[in-house]
Tab-separated table of C-alpha atoms in Angstrom:
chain	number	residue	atom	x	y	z
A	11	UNK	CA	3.482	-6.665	-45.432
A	12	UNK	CA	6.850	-5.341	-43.267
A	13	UNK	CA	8.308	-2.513	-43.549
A	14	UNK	CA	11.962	-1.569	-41.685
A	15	UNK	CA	12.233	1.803	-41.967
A	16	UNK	CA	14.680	2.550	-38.617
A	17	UNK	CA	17.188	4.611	-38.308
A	18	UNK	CA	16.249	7.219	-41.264
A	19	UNK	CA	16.408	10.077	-39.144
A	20	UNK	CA	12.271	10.742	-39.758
A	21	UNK	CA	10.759	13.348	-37.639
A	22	UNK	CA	7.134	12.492	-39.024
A	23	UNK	CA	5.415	9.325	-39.926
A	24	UNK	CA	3.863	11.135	-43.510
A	25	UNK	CA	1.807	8.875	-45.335
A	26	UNK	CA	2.685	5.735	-43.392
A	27	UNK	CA	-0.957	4.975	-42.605
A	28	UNK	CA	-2.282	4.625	-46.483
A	29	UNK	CA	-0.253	1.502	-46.541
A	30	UNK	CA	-3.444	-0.635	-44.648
A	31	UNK	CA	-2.011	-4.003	-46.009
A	32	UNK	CA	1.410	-3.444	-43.460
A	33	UNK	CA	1.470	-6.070	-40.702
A	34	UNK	CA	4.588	-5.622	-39.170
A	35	UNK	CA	6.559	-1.838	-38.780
A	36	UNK	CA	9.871	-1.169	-37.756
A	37	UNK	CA	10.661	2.728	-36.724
A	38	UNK	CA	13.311	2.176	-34.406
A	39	UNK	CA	16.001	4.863	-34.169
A	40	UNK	CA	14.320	7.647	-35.927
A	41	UNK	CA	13.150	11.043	-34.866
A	42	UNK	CA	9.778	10.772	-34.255
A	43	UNK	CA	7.410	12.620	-31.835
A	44	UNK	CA	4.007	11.535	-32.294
A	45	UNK	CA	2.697	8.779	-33.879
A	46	UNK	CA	-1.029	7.769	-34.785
A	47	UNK	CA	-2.433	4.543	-35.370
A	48	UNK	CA	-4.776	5.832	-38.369
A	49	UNK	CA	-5.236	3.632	-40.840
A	50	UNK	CA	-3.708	0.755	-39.671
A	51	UNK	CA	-6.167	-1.497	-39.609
A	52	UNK	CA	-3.969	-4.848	-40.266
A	53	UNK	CA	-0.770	-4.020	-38.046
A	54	UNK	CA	-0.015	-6.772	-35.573
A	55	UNK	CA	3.497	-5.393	-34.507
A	56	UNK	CA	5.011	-1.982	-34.571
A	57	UNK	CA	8.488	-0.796	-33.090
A	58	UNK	CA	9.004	2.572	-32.050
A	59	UNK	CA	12.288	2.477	-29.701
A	60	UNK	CA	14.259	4.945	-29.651
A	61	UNK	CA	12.645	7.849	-30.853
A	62	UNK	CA	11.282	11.377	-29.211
A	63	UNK	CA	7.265	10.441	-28.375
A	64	UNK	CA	5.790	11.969	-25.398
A	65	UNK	CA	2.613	10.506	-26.002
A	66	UNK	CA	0.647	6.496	-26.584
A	67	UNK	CA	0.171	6.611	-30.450
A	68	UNK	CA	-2.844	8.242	-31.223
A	69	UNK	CA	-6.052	6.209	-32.605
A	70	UNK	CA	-5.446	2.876	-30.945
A	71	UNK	CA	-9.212	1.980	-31.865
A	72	UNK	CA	-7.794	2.304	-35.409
A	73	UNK	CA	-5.242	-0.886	-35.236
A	74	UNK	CA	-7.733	-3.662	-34.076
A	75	UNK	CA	-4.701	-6.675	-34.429
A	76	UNK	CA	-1.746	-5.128	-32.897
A	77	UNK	CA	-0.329	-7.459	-30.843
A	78	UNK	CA	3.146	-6.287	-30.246
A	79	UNK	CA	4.496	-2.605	-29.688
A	80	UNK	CA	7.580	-1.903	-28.386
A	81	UNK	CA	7.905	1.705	-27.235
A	82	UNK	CA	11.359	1.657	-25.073
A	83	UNK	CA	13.578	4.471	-25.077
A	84	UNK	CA	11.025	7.018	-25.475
A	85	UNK	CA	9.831	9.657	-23.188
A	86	UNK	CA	6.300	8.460	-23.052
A	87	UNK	CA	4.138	9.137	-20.048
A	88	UNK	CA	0.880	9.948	-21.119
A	89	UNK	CA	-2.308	8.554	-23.068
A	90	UNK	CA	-1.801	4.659	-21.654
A	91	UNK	CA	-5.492	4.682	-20.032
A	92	UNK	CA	-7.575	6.072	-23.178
A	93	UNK	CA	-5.647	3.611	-25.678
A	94	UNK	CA	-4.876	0.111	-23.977
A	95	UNK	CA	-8.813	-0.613	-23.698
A	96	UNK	CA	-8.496	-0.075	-27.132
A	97	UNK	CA	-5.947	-2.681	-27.928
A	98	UNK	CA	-7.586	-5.788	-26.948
A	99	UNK	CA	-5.000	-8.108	-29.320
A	100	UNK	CA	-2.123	-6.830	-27.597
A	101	UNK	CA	-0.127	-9.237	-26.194
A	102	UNK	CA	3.096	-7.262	-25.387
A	103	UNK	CA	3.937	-4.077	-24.584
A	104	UNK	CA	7.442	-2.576	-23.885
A	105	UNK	CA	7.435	0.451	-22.207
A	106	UNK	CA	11.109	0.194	-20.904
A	107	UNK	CA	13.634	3.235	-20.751
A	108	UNK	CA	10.964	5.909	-20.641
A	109	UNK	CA	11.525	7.240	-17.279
A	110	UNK	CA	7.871	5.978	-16.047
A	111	UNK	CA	7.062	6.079	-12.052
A	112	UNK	CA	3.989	3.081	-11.240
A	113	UNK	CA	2.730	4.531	-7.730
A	114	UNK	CA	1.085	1.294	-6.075
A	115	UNK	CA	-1.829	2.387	-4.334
């Protein structure tokens, strides 16, 4: 149910999201520039630090349990407001190290 794959040096995610029993991945360090949340159905935490996403993982209706994602060290700036209605399990989110600016209004 956990799977570590960090610091492989993966650029895409392949056929990541056929594995539906996975509760917990690890991605950290790798290549990555998109992500999608396709077919995880199960996943409670996934860690993405450290790799080259722009972008919110795609399909965040798709992962109905994730509680914990960890997305620091990225370059992500877009997609928050269509996916985090989605994610009504999460419970933490670490955007830190992505160069964000919050304008308080």
């Amino acid at each position: 149910e956990e799977l570590n794959l960090s610091g492989n040096a993966l650029t895409s995610q392949g056929q990541l999201g056929q594995l539906s029993r996975l509760r917990r991945l690890l991605l950290d360090d790798n290549r990555l520039r998109t992500f999608s949340l396709r077919g995880f159905r199960r996943l409670e935490l996934l860690s993405l630090c450290n790799n080259e996403l722009r972008h919110f993982p795609a399909h965040a209706a798709d992962a109905p349990h994730l509680q914990v994602l960890h997305l620091g060290g990225n370059r992500v700036r877009a997609g928050f407001a269509d996916a985090l209605p989605h994610l009504r399990a999460l419970r933490r989110l670490d955007v830190g190290a992505n160069g964000l600016r919050l304008a308080l209004a």
